[in-house]
XYZ file of C-alpha atoms in Angstrom:
760
model
C 52.478 -55.046 -20.916
C 49.927 -56.752 -18.797
C 52.282 -56.481 -15.817
C 52.399 -52.712 -16.365
C 48.861 -52.529 -16.497
C 48.497 -54.575 -13.272
C 51.072 -52.315 -11.459
C 49.054 -49.255 -12.537
C 45.825 -50.832 -10.963
C 47.521 -51.570 -7.854
C 49.157 -48.107 -7.393
C 45.713 -46.624 -8.223
C 43.978 -48.867 -5.592
C 46.629 -47.823 -3.082
C 45.897 -44.091 -3.793
C 42.221 -44.698 -3.363
C 42.831 -46.360 0.116
C 45.096 -43.725 1.059
C 42.526 -40.899 0.170
C 39.700 -42.856 2.036
C 41.784 -43.248 5.136
C 42.711 -39.407 4.925
C 39.025 -38.646 4.489
C 38.057 -40.648 7.647
C 40.826 -38.969 9.564
C 39.393 -35.414 8.574
C 35.929 -36.487 9.396
C 37.018 -37.797 12.753
C 38.960 -34.706 13.684
C 35.938 -32.559 12.726
C 33.598 -34.664 14.886
C 36.033 -35.189 17.784
C 33.726 -33.519 19.917
C 31.047 -35.477 18.830
C 32.199 -39.113 19.469
C 29.568 -41.236 20.232
C 29.497 -42.533 23.665
C 28.322 -46.022 24.804
C 24.600 -46.547 24.462
C 24.190 -46.826 28.265
C 25.648 -43.321 28.767
C 23.617 -41.616 25.958
C 21.032 -39.236 27.406
C 17.534 -40.314 26.889
C 14.457 -38.362 25.293
C 13.754 -35.155 27.155
C 16.937 -35.226 29.062
C 18.888 -31.999 29.211
C 22.732 -32.288 29.023
C 25.868 -30.299 27.931
C 27.526 -31.063 24.581
C 29.645 -29.657 21.752
C 28.589 -29.939 18.229
C 30.253 -29.282 14.975
C 27.324 -28.514 12.613
C 27.929 -29.988 9.190
C 27.852 -26.481 7.418
C 31.017 -25.362 9.645
C 29.256 -23.749 12.412
C 29.718 -24.708 15.919
C 27.505 -25.036 18.979
C 28.510 -25.488 22.687
C 26.004 -25.751 25.570
C 22.840 -27.297 26.778
C 21.209 -29.821 24.612
C 17.984 -31.860 24.565
C 16.093 -33.839 21.989
C 18.649 -33.125 18.987
C 18.304 -29.314 19.380
C 19.827 -26.490 21.775
C 17.842 -26.132 24.815
C 18.929 -24.067 27.897
C 21.866 -21.857 27.865
C 24.353 -21.995 24.777
C 26.755 -20.336 22.339
C 26.505 -20.721 18.606
C 29.274 -19.641 16.233
C 28.742 -19.041 12.551
C 31.522 -19.491 10.094
C 31.139 -15.647 8.947
C 31.972 -14.509 12.567
C 28.591 -13.949 13.955
C 27.977 -15.279 17.457
C 25.087 -15.738 19.679
C 25.336 -16.432 23.575
C 22.268 -16.967 25.522
C 19.034 -18.946 26.165
C 17.499 -21.531 23.625
C 14.340 -23.227 23.753
C 13.717 -26.179 21.195
C 16.356 -25.036 18.897
C 15.263 -21.219 18.953
C 16.761 -18.204 20.582
C 14.225 -17.351 23.328
C 14.957 -15.568 26.362
C 17.781 -13.208 27.348
C 20.901 -13.346 25.020
C 23.697 -11.385 23.082
C 24.359 -11.429 19.424
C 27.374 -10.075 17.786
C 28.176 -9.266 14.261
C 31.739 -9.437 12.626
C 31.517 -5.788 12.223
C 31.674 -5.311 15.959
C 27.990 -4.250 16.366
C 26.144 -6.275 19.161
C 22.645 -6.657 20.303
C 22.015 -7.704 24.014
C 18.723 -8.330 25.393
C 15.425 -10.209 24.729
C 14.853 -12.708 21.927
C 11.690 -14.632 20.924
C 11.562 -17.424 18.305
C 14.842 -15.969 16.752
C 14.080 -12.363 16.681
C 15.326 -9.447 18.742
C 11.957 -8.977 20.465
C 11.414 -7.330 23.918
C 13.662 -4.954 25.576
C 17.321 -4.845 24.523
C 20.375 -2.606 23.265
C 21.793 -2.544 19.935
C 25.260 -0.752 19.556
C 26.267 -0.380 15.962
C 29.920 -0.575 14.579
C 29.684 3.210 13.938
C 28.877 4.132 17.434
C 24.937 4.246 17.022
C 23.207 2.966 20.216
C 19.448 2.111 20.552
C 18.027 0.974 24.023
C 14.315 0.306 24.116
C 11.653 -1.931 22.873
C 11.912 -4.365 19.910
C 9.290 -6.444 17.954
C 10.550 -8.909 15.512
C 13.807 -7.307 14.768
C 12.475 -3.894 14.502
C 12.371 -0.771 16.854
C 8.857 -0.648 18.119
C 7.626 0.899 21.133
C 9.507 3.308 23.660
C 13.024 3.652 22.770
C 16.177 5.969 22.853
C 18.667 6.351 19.937
C 22.031 8.074 20.163
C 23.328 8.713 16.835
C 27.128 8.548 16.011
C 26.887 11.945 14.609
C 25.914 13.363 17.942
C 22.097 13.676 17.204
C 19.641 12.173 19.845
C 16.076 10.853 19.618
C 13.774 9.839 22.538
C 10.225 8.782 22.195
C 8.058 6.175 20.301
C 8.982 3.972 17.570
C 6.947 1.797 15.120
C 8.256 -0.826 12.674
C 11.819 0.684 12.856
C 10.843 4.423 12.508
C 10.048 7.287 14.711
C 6.252 6.963 14.921
C 4.166 8.680 17.782
C 5.358 11.209 20.373
C 9.039 12.037 20.530
C 11.792 14.483 20.794
C 14.732 14.706 18.473
C 17.616 16.897 19.180
C 20.491 17.943 16.722
C 24.010 18.220 17.909
C 23.783 21.970 17.583
C 20.927 21.935 20.048
C 18.180 22.756 17.581
C 15.248 20.292 18.785
C 11.795 19.301 17.591
C 9.133 17.987 20.125
C 5.840 16.611 18.816
C 4.264 14.012 16.520
C 6.087 11.705 14.133
C 4.986 9.387 11.362
C 7.055 6.851 9.367
C 10.397 8.707 10.543
C 9.230 12.064 9.694
C 7.840 15.119 11.469
C 3.923 14.769 11.055
C 1.091 16.026 13.218
C 1.272 18.736 15.854
C 4.825 19.683 17.122
C 7.321 22.556 17.997
C 10.764 23.222 16.375
C 13.004 25.454 18.290
C 16.444 26.742 17.025
C 19.235 27.602 19.024
C 19.075 31.237 18.058
C 15.699 31.381 20.015
C 13.256 31.322 16.963
C 10.638 28.701 16.810
C 7.736 27.142 14.887
C 4.596 25.689 16.658
C 1.860 24.191 14.475
C 0.969 21.417 12.039
C 3.455 19.266 10.137
C 3.321 16.597 7.303
C 6.014 14.803 5.822
C 8.784 16.725 7.491
C 7.548 20.191 6.509
C 5.122 22.756 8.147
C 1.498 22.096 6.538
C -1.607 23.653 7.818
C -2.189 26.229 10.800
C 1.065 27.247 12.498
C 2.778 30.083 14.243
C 6.429 31.147 13.894
C 7.893 33.339 16.646
C 11.046 35.298 16.534
C 13.382 35.440 19.478
C 12.262 39.134 20.056
C 8.806 38.316 20.619
C 7.273 39.179 17.112
C 5.260 36.211 15.461
C 3.648 35.314 12.407
C 0.283 33.334 12.157
C -1.066 31.604 9.260
C -1.510 28.642 6.875
C 1.840 26.955 6.008
C 2.505 24.836 2.829
C 4.980 24.084 0.191
C 2.317 25.416 -2.262
C 2.754 29.062 -2.559
C -0.935 29.632 -3.554
C -2.150 28.246 -0.093
C 0.159 30.632 1.943
C -1.994 33.086 4.141
C -1.014 34.684 7.599
C -0.598 37.703 9.681
C 2.390 39.348 11.288
C 2.129 40.451 14.862
C 5.175 42.645 15.821
C 6.410 42.697 19.561
C 6.846 45.851 21.747
C 10.565 45.972 20.983
C 10.543 45.076 17.229
C 9.421 47.244 14.286
C 6.175 47.279 12.518
C 7.432 45.165 9.645
C 8.925 41.612 9.387
C 12.745 41.629 9.349
C 12.651 38.504 7.040
C 9.971 36.296 5.198
C 9.040 33.564 7.634
C 8.346 30.949 5.014
C 11.890 31.367 3.383
C 13.507 31.651 6.942
C 11.884 28.383 7.910
C 12.719 26.744 4.615
C 16.427 27.648 5.274
C 16.344 26.376 8.841
C 14.798 23.008 7.841
C 17.486 22.396 5.273
C 20.210 22.190 8.174
C 17.698 19.947 10.136
C 18.226 16.482 8.522
C 17.022 13.421 10.558
C 19.801 10.953 10.718
C 18.913 7.503 9.198
C 21.320 5.594 11.590
C 23.127 2.438 11.084
C 21.528 -0.283 9.184
C 21.459 -3.898 10.192
C 22.283 -5.809 7.279
C 21.221 -9.237 8.350
C 19.049 -9.844 11.368
C 19.702 -12.721 13.993
C 16.474 -14.628 12.810
C 17.908 -14.968 9.206
C 21.009 -16.677 10.587
C 18.881 -19.435 12.240
C 18.973 -22.855 10.613
C 15.926 -25.462 10.538
C 17.025 -28.111 12.989
C 14.303 -30.232 11.671
C 15.876 -33.074 9.670
C 19.408 -32.403 11.088
C 19.918 -35.648 13.104
C 23.279 -34.534 14.437
C 23.347 -37.450 17.142
C 23.619 -39.925 14.423
C 25.512 -37.999 11.687
C 29.036 -39.532 12.614
C 27.499 -43.072 11.897
C 26.531 -41.469 8.406
C 29.752 -41.182 6.502
C 29.247 -42.394 2.989
C 26.392 -42.695 0.591
C 26.794 -45.326 -1.984
C 25.749 -45.511 -5.528
C 21.924 -46.454 -5.669
C 21.313 -45.793 -1.995
C 18.015 -44.280 -1.426
C 16.325 -41.681 0.787
C 18.312 -38.709 -0.382
C 16.287 -35.496 -0.109
C 17.349 -31.818 -0.033
C 16.899 -29.764 3.255
C 17.080 -25.717 2.617
C 18.218 -23.325 5.244
C 15.105 -21.543 6.504
C 14.704 -18.638 8.640
C 11.796 -18.430 11.176
C 9.858 -16.263 8.693
C 9.433 -19.053 6.291
C 12.243 -17.531 3.814
C 14.273 -20.163 2.064
C 17.832 -19.572 1.255
C 20.155 -21.072 -1.383
C 22.036 -23.021 1.279
C 21.275 -26.717 1.037
C 21.532 -29.703 3.425
C 21.481 -33.375 2.454
C 20.216 -36.006 4.759
C 21.152 -39.626 4.027
C 19.076 -42.540 4.747
C 21.478 -45.372 4.850
C 19.477 -47.764 6.804
C 19.228 -45.346 9.875
C 16.208 -43.520 11.226
C 15.115 -41.059 8.664
C 15.044 -37.433 9.500
C 11.637 -35.799 9.348
C 9.885 -32.385 9.943
C 8.118 -32.547 13.088
C 6.262 -29.934 15.192
C 6.527 -29.378 18.820
C 4.275 -32.433 19.564
C 6.056 -34.946 17.569
C 3.402 -35.031 14.684
C 5.016 -35.701 11.280
C 4.592 -33.091 8.705
C 6.341 -34.852 5.936
C 6.137 -38.774 5.191
C 8.343 -40.365 2.843
C 8.080 -44.095 1.851
C 11.059 -46.575 2.105
C 12.399 -45.229 -1.315
C 12.309 -41.571 -0.109
C 9.142 -40.792 -2.343
C 6.673 -38.077 -1.122
C 3.552 -39.863 0.570
C 0.128 -38.347 1.041
C -0.267 -36.926 4.455
C -2.420 -34.862 6.759
C -0.686 -31.670 5.874
C -1.894 -29.095 3.629
C -2.751 -29.172 -0.066
C -1.217 -26.493 -2.023
C -3.656 -23.867 -3.324
C -3.917 -23.531 -7.030
C -4.368 -19.959 -8.603
C -7.992 -19.112 -7.736
C -10.561 -18.395 -10.494
C -10.843 -18.973 -14.381
C -9.085 -16.410 -16.634
C -11.593 -14.265 -18.843
C -10.473 -14.979 -22.401
C -12.292 -14.318 -25.622
C -15.602 -16.254 -25.726
C -16.291 -16.056 -21.970
C -19.693 -14.542 -21.364
C -18.216 -11.698 -19.468
C -15.253 -11.016 -21.812
C -17.075 -7.939 -23.064
C -17.626 -6.673 -19.424
C -14.025 -7.070 -18.536
C -13.113 -5.005 -21.548
C -15.354 -2.221 -20.883
C -14.359 -2.193 -17.136
C -10.648 -2.021 -18.192
C -11.393 0.775 -20.777
C -13.311 2.675 -17.988
C -10.653 2.136 -15.299
C -7.948 3.458 -17.767
C -9.961 6.573 -18.613
C -10.808 7.290 -15.050
C -7.411 7.122 -13.553
C -5.531 8.425 -16.523
C -7.541 11.500 -16.746
C -5.710 14.607 -15.830
C -6.989 16.029 -12.479
C -5.621 18.851 -10.221
C -3.516 17.651 -6.994
C -6.019 17.104 -4.068
C -5.542 17.748 -0.472
C -6.423 15.125 1.941
C -8.967 17.795 3.436
C -11.902 17.221 1.194
C -14.978 19.372 0.864
C -18.325 18.200 1.850
C -19.490 18.426 -1.706
C -17.044 15.850 -2.771
C -19.142 13.132 -0.863
C -22.486 14.013 -2.590
C -24.166 10.933 -3.782
C -24.941 13.011 -6.995
C -21.291 13.712 -7.569
C -20.720 11.224 -10.571
C -19.364 11.606 -13.987
C -20.769 9.555 -17.066
C -18.650 9.183 -20.057
C -19.769 7.650 -23.312
C -17.729 4.958 -25.055
C -18.622 4.483 -28.623
C -16.689 1.570 -30.581
C -15.236 4.230 -32.932
C -13.945 6.447 -30.250
C -14.579 9.851 -29.382
C -12.637 13.147 -28.493
C -12.167 11.760 -24.827
C -12.220 7.966 -25.340
C -10.203 5.507 -27.741
C -11.919 3.218 -30.266
C -12.522 -0.141 -28.900
C -13.770 -3.670 -30.123
C -16.490 -3.955 -27.522
C -19.964 -2.744 -27.868
C -21.216 0.796 -27.090
C -21.318 1.446 -23.346
C -21.618 4.353 -20.928
C -19.155 4.446 -17.843
C -19.991 6.124 -14.469
C -17.664 7.233 -11.814
C -19.030 7.729 -8.388
C -17.481 10.376 -6.186
C -14.224 10.487 -8.297
C -12.403 12.755 -6.187
C -13.047 10.869 -2.822
C -11.830 7.605 -4.294
C -8.902 9.428 -5.982
C -8.031 10.708 -2.610
C -8.507 7.395 -0.746
C -6.048 5.786 -3.308
C -3.705 8.548 -2.347
C -4.212 8.017 1.282
C -3.799 4.100 0.789
C -0.435 5.038 -1.068
C -1.589 3.356 -4.274
C 0.503 4.375 -7.184
C -1.818 5.341 -10.329
C 0.296 3.508 -12.792
C 0.604 0.414 -10.708
C -2.974 0.445 -10.297
C -3.902 0.826 -13.952
C -1.359 -1.891 -14.951
C -2.919 -4.182 -12.306
C -6.378 -3.909 -13.581
C -5.905 -2.621 -17.285
C -2.596 -4.232 -18.292
C -2.330 -7.142 -21.000
C -3.282 -9.616 -18.597
C -6.784 -10.649 -18.330
C -8.855 -10.749 -15.062
C -9.748 -13.927 -13.222
C -13.313 -14.731 -12.313
C -13.839 -16.792 -9.267
C -15.581 -20.069 -9.715
C -18.888 -19.362 -7.957
C -20.560 -16.138 -6.858
C -21.054 -15.290 -3.212
C -24.161 -15.771 -1.012
C -25.254 -12.346 -2.026
C -25.226 -13.274 -5.681
C -22.514 -11.051 -6.528
C -19.530 -12.077 -8.842
C -15.817 -11.576 -7.727
C -12.857 -10.884 -10.085
C -9.249 -11.043 -9.237
C -6.320 -8.862 -11.040
C -3.598 -11.030 -12.676
C -1.114 -10.043 -9.737
C -3.899 -10.925 -6.857
C -3.515 -7.196 -5.787
C -7.269 -6.164 -6.350
C -10.520 -7.616 -6.220
C -13.586 -6.513 -8.113
C -16.983 -7.177 -6.804
C -20.372 -6.539 -8.681
C -22.735 -4.826 -6.295
C -26.415 -4.506 -5.936
C -27.991 -1.068 -6.068
C -28.748 -1.138 -2.252
C -25.084 -1.902 -1.668
C -24.192 1.001 -3.716
C -26.462 3.413 -1.780
C -24.994 2.151 1.468
C -21.558 2.905 0.646
C -22.310 6.249 -0.702
C -24.236 7.033 2.455
C -21.339 6.020 4.604
C -18.435 7.299 2.626
C -18.045 10.422 4.724
C -17.564 8.618 7.944
C -15.587 5.779 6.127
C -13.385 8.512 4.717
C -12.683 9.974 8.210
C -12.371 6.581 9.846
C -9.696 5.159 7.569
C -7.646 8.636 7.725
C -7.826 8.518 11.436
C -6.756 4.819 11.948
C -3.833 3.772 9.660
C -4.078 0.281 10.866
C -7.817 -0.004 10.494
C -9.066 -3.586 9.606
C -11.906 -2.680 7.516
C -12.096 -3.293 3.828
C -9.920 -0.897 1.690
C -12.255 0.692 -1.218
C -10.424 2.134 -4.297
C -13.291 2.836 -6.896
C -16.952 2.651 -7.337
C -17.914 2.485 -10.927
C -21.041 1.495 -13.326
C -21.095 0.078 -16.783
C -24.140 0.492 -18.721
C -24.574 -1.225 -22.194
C -26.576 0.769 -24.546
C -29.148 -0.827 -26.778
C -32.222 -3.029 -26.020
C -30.742 -4.584 -23.008
C -29.716 -1.534 -21.080
C -28.043 -3.648 -18.653
C -26.347 -1.910 -15.778
C -23.456 -3.612 -13.764
C -22.243 -1.846 -10.675
C -18.992 -2.725 -9.138
C -16.512 -1.755 -6.360
C -12.594 -2.173 -6.473
C -11.136 -3.439 -3.189
C -7.659 -4.564 -1.956
C -7.160 -8.351 -1.718
C -6.092 -9.180 1.862
C -4.429 -12.426 0.507
C -2.031 -10.706 -1.917
C 1.331 -12.123 -0.638
C 4.335 -14.178 -1.315
C 3.244 -16.672 1.245
C 0.899 -19.594 0.139
C -2.341 -19.254 2.119
C -3.011 -22.726 3.574
C -6.212 -22.152 5.583
C -8.768 -19.436 5.280
C -11.653 -18.796 7.693
C -14.678 -16.347 7.518
C -15.804 -15.718 10.963
C -18.844 -14.103 12.539
C -19.332 -15.353 15.892
C -22.623 -17.003 15.002
C -23.323 -20.741 14.467
C -26.515 -21.048 12.406
C -25.367 -22.468 8.976
C -21.762 -21.479 9.697
C -20.095 -24.734 8.494
C -18.678 -25.638 5.024
C -20.523 -27.999 3.073
C -17.466 -29.544 1.239
C -16.112 -33.156 1.993
C -12.850 -33.020 4.160
C -11.028 -34.536 1.269
C -11.778 -31.425 -0.998
C -10.706 -28.864 1.271
C -7.508 -27.054 0.303
C -6.175 -23.444 0.671
C -8.769 -21.934 -1.580
C -11.658 -23.277 0.516
C -13.324 -20.542 3.014
C -13.943 -22.275 6.100
C -16.519 -21.030 8.694
C -17.044 -20.612 12.486
C -18.034 -24.380 13.202
C -14.955 -25.499 10.975
C -12.487 -23.407 13.191
C -10.022 -25.628 14.992
C -7.548 -23.083 16.114
C -7.014 -20.220 18.346
C -4.633 -17.468 17.178
C -1.725 -16.285 19.507
C -0.305 -12.747 18.916
C 2.807 -11.111 20.212
C 1.859 -8.708 23.223
C 2.298 -5.410 21.492
C 0.316 -6.629 18.424
C -2.254 -8.222 20.413
C -2.862 -4.817 22.313
C -3.129 -3.022 19.074
C -5.388 -5.633 17.619
C -7.913 -5.280 20.528
C -7.881 -1.415 20.401
C -8.297 -1.523 16.509
C -11.130 -4.167 16.520
C -13.023 -2.020 19.097
C -12.480 1.167 16.981
C -13.693 -0.484 13.875
C -16.774 -2.106 15.419
C -17.759 1.172 17.010
C -17.516 2.690 13.407
C -19.610 -0.082 11.813
C -22.218 0.066 14.640
C -22.595 3.916 14.455
C -23.297 3.403 10.566
C -25.860 0.665 11.378
C -23.863 -1.950 9.559
C -24.060 -5.903 10.425
C -23.448 -9.269 8.961
C -19.784 -8.394 8.566
C -16.851 -11.076 9.045
C -13.527 -11.360 10.244
C -11.474 -13.033 7.097
C -8.513 -14.829 8.427
C -5.684 -16.486 6.309
C -2.915 -18.831 7.690
C 0.394 -19.725 6.147
C 2.024 -22.600 8.191
C 5.885 -22.237 8.226
C 6.278 -25.831 8.605
C 4.670 -26.277 5.331
C 7.259 -24.045 3.833
C 9.869 -26.630 5.024
C 7.753 -29.484 3.421
C 7.264 -27.963 0.177
C 11.218 -27.261 -0.045
C 11.973 -30.725 0.861
C 11.442 -32.781 -2.307
C 13.100 -36.068 -3.212
C 16.259 -35.310 -5.506
C 17.916 -37.584 -8.079
C 20.354 -40.038 -6.710
C 24.140 -38.945 -6.864
C 26.506 -41.482 -8.474
C 29.817 -42.760 -6.961
C 30.889 -41.975 -3.404
C 29.783 -38.856 -1.767
C 30.805 -37.916 1.978
C 28.269 -35.998 3.605
C 30.647 -33.864 5.518
C 32.319 -32.683 2.211
C 29.002 -31.728 0.927
C 27.829 -29.711 3.907
C 30.945 -27.774 3.934
C 30.746 -26.831 0.264
C 27.571 -24.888 1.005
C 27.273 -21.314 2.254
C 25.531 -20.377 5.393
C 25.039 -16.853 4.451
C 22.114 -15.061 2.710
C 22.954 -13.412 -0.768
C 22.847 -9.459 -0.463
C 19.455 -9.792 -2.646
C 18.082 -12.072 -0.106
C 19.136 -9.677 2.850
C 17.400 -6.817 0.961
C 14.248 -9.064 0.275
C 14.017 -10.016 3.897
C 14.617 -6.404 5.074
C 11.681 -5.295 2.912
C 9.699 -8.137 4.326
C 10.183 -7.009 8.071
C 9.148 -3.506 6.946
C 5.973 -4.631 5.184
C 4.704 -6.125 8.434
C 1.540 -4.324 10.026
C -1.458 -5.198 11.812
C -3.240 -8.104 9.870
C -0.657 -8.319 7.176
C 2.283 -10.545 7.005
C 2.222 -11.145 10.804
C 4.459 -13.928 12.357
C 2.320 -15.467 14.999
C 1.286 -18.868 16.509
C -1.789 -20.779 16.328
C -2.964 -23.682 18.891
C -5.107 -26.454 17.599
C -8.518 -26.945 19.412
C -10.930 -29.820 19.634
C -14.638 -29.791 20.455
C -15.872 -32.222 22.826
C -19.623 -31.533 22.336
C -21.795 -30.623 19.408
C -20.249 -27.720 17.368
C -23.286 -25.637 17.588
C -23.160 -25.580 21.527
C -19.306 -25.056 21.729
C -18.316 -22.556 19.259
C -14.620 -22.217 20.537
C -12.906 -25.504 20.983
C -10.430 -26.545 23.793
C -6.676 -25.907 23.435
C -4.767 -28.986 22.884
C -1.205 -27.555 23.388
C -0.237 -28.408 19.737
C 1.455 -24.992 18.497
C 2.285 -24.119 14.989
C 4.211 -21.050 13.598
C 2.374 -19.177 11.088
C 2.196 -15.876 9.142
C -1.225 -14.584 9.738
C -3.528 -12.274 7.675
C -6.968 -10.766 8.686
C -9.232 -8.151 7.959
C -12.914 -7.117 8.331
C -15.080 -7.763 5.097
C -18.597 -7.580 3.899
C -19.328 -4.004 5.477
C -21.991 -3.057 3.179
C -24.952 -4.704 4.773
C -27.153 -2.515 6.758
C -29.952 -3.606 9.104
C -32.665 -3.013 6.737
C -36.333 -4.318 6.424
C -35.286 -7.490 4.649
C -32.731 -8.278 7.648
C -35.269 -7.605 10.225
C -37.794 -9.738 8.718
C -35.034 -12.647 8.351
C -34.243 -12.123 12.088
C -37.894 -12.396 13.148
C -38.622 -15.503 10.921
C -35.754 -17.494 11.924
C -36.300 -16.692 15.642
C -39.388 -18.617 15.496
C -37.348 -21.911 14.484
C -33.893 -21.297 16.064
C -31.964 -19.724 19.062
C -31.964 -15.844 18.308
C -28.330 -15.729 19.508
C -27.259 -18.235 16.797
C -28.610 -16.309 13.962
C -26.295 -13.891 11.699
C -28.966 -11.265 11.169
C -29.375 -9.194 14.345
C -29.420 -5.775 15.406
C -25.960 -3.784 14.622
C -25.375 -3.314 18.425
C -26.166 -6.730 19.377
C -24.027 -7.926 16.306
C -21.173 -5.858 17.303
C -21.086 -7.199 21.186
C -21.325 -10.885 19.910
C -18.518 -10.303 17.128
C -16.206 -8.658 19.689
C -16.861 -11.339 22.260
C -16.108 -14.217 19.822
C -13.044 -12.591 18.317
C -11.438 -11.886 21.682
C -11.978 -15.518 22.553
C -10.240 -16.895 19.593
C -7.211 -14.228 19.616
C -5.184 -14.545 22.727
C -1.781 -12.760 23.762
C 1.138 -15.326 23.184
C 2.778 -15.690 26.717
């Protein structure tokens, strides 16, 4: 019996040895091109050389290499059939290159940080071809699109859609020349049909809207107002010398029939972008991987790395780095600064990175001093937004802006004909200029149902821990989409005074950086107190899936412009000021040009309205920190584990849901919102008050940046004039925040254009 057992054990041991030898042969065959040369022949740090690398997830790279990353010219093959051939810089596709998809689609042109960015040509598998400008994977700028069905577009693009001036020609030779917005004919334009008839005039959302003229081929014409709403239609018929005195057909019906045949082709969709295929090279020490073949039970230093695209997106693909007495991989930036520190046992250590920001504010629950005020506010909003109202045009009458245009509503606890019963005290609710703010919400594309759910749903509001310098309190909705600020009577007057100009400005400039206002209201509690609380509802600039690691409130002045918090207490919720600023912000060329134009337009508007003391609020999400947060120590694996087998068991492709989510993220990028950019760290060599902007150090970080102009309701009134006069005796007048609006605007612009630069 014992002999039989011993024989079984020997047979099992022989099987184990055979299996281990086979595994070693497979590993050696996989890494044949990665055989380690003698130490004397190994390239030193910063030395460019040619190599071939089998990536542990099954991908393959051949080309120039430096410091553990592709650098120079190289080819990268993915296991799903995608391929990139072109220039690399420190592990990212930067410069000229060609990316091809398994479907046969190709892009050839400029790349930047993994994105299709610059000038390039995309040829789809169905025959679609686009030649022109790209920004971050999207058609943006001047470009020409040939569609597979024979249609053709030449003109301006914005965030992947026709936007600006352009010409679209259908295969049957009908064509439109004019203005576009979000892929639809909007603005002034002319549509010409192949039978000689044409329409010249205004368009909105792909349909004639406003003043326009329809001309028949025989020379007769119809001039009038066009709309989908039949009650708005007016016009006159003008016959030609050769036509009769009556119209041969109804121009509105005829135009509708024509437009049914003029469908804008959507073109071929790119299912996955090159930037989504890029892996994070940080932590992948490919030069030492052949020496790391086995992780034994009880070994330390195991940590999980997730594949990240350059936008900070983390996919489900996982990578394991093994620390078996070798140099530990770490996340580093371009200057070699550690962004993640682990101790000898692989545990996370405190570092100089960024602390994660907790959810801001205190939830207003029953017993909170402002609980009843929150209930009143939610009841009032639900009543205002849910109240039936006629459809409004974006062209408002001047009477809608009258400061006296307000609606009072009583809310007794027992309810009334128009209000529900409630558990709060008796109060009155006031809506200021309700038609204007309803139209602003429409202009800003706010869905009424979503708006009500955010503010008036089952979830409570959150009150920020401390009021602002003005004494106002701030409240956030549960989903962070909206911020509610209590206001002084003087601020309400300023907003109502500037409301016509504000409406005109935000309607004229889609990418304006000024605060978006959605509603202006007042709650008056009846009884002996007769307390009035006025408040405005605004968009929250930092409502995003990205964690904000640093935020700055910047004015361009120095007096008192520094935070009073100790450095150890500063986190993502701390609002830093001008003298705390230790970065300059680098935007891509096309965004930088638009940023400069928009800052000028917004400052001109505020100067004309005699507004001062506004700020540029900036939020930064550091993409390296996304990597840190994903790189958490894992529990140890038991038994034998081969890193090669583990690598090959993971998928290097994003799921369909991930692709759709990323596509939506690209489309959500706009000026000041979700913008990938770079920041460069700065240092001051003198006193902060004498050097408002530090010297650049060359240390660069990839970020997602948010910015907007806030606090735009302070006019240069008598109190600000007295403040300026008083402080001028004690301090340098140029360092004081309270200055004349014209001087304030100039100083603000000068400062902003020093800290925002074009990324070259």
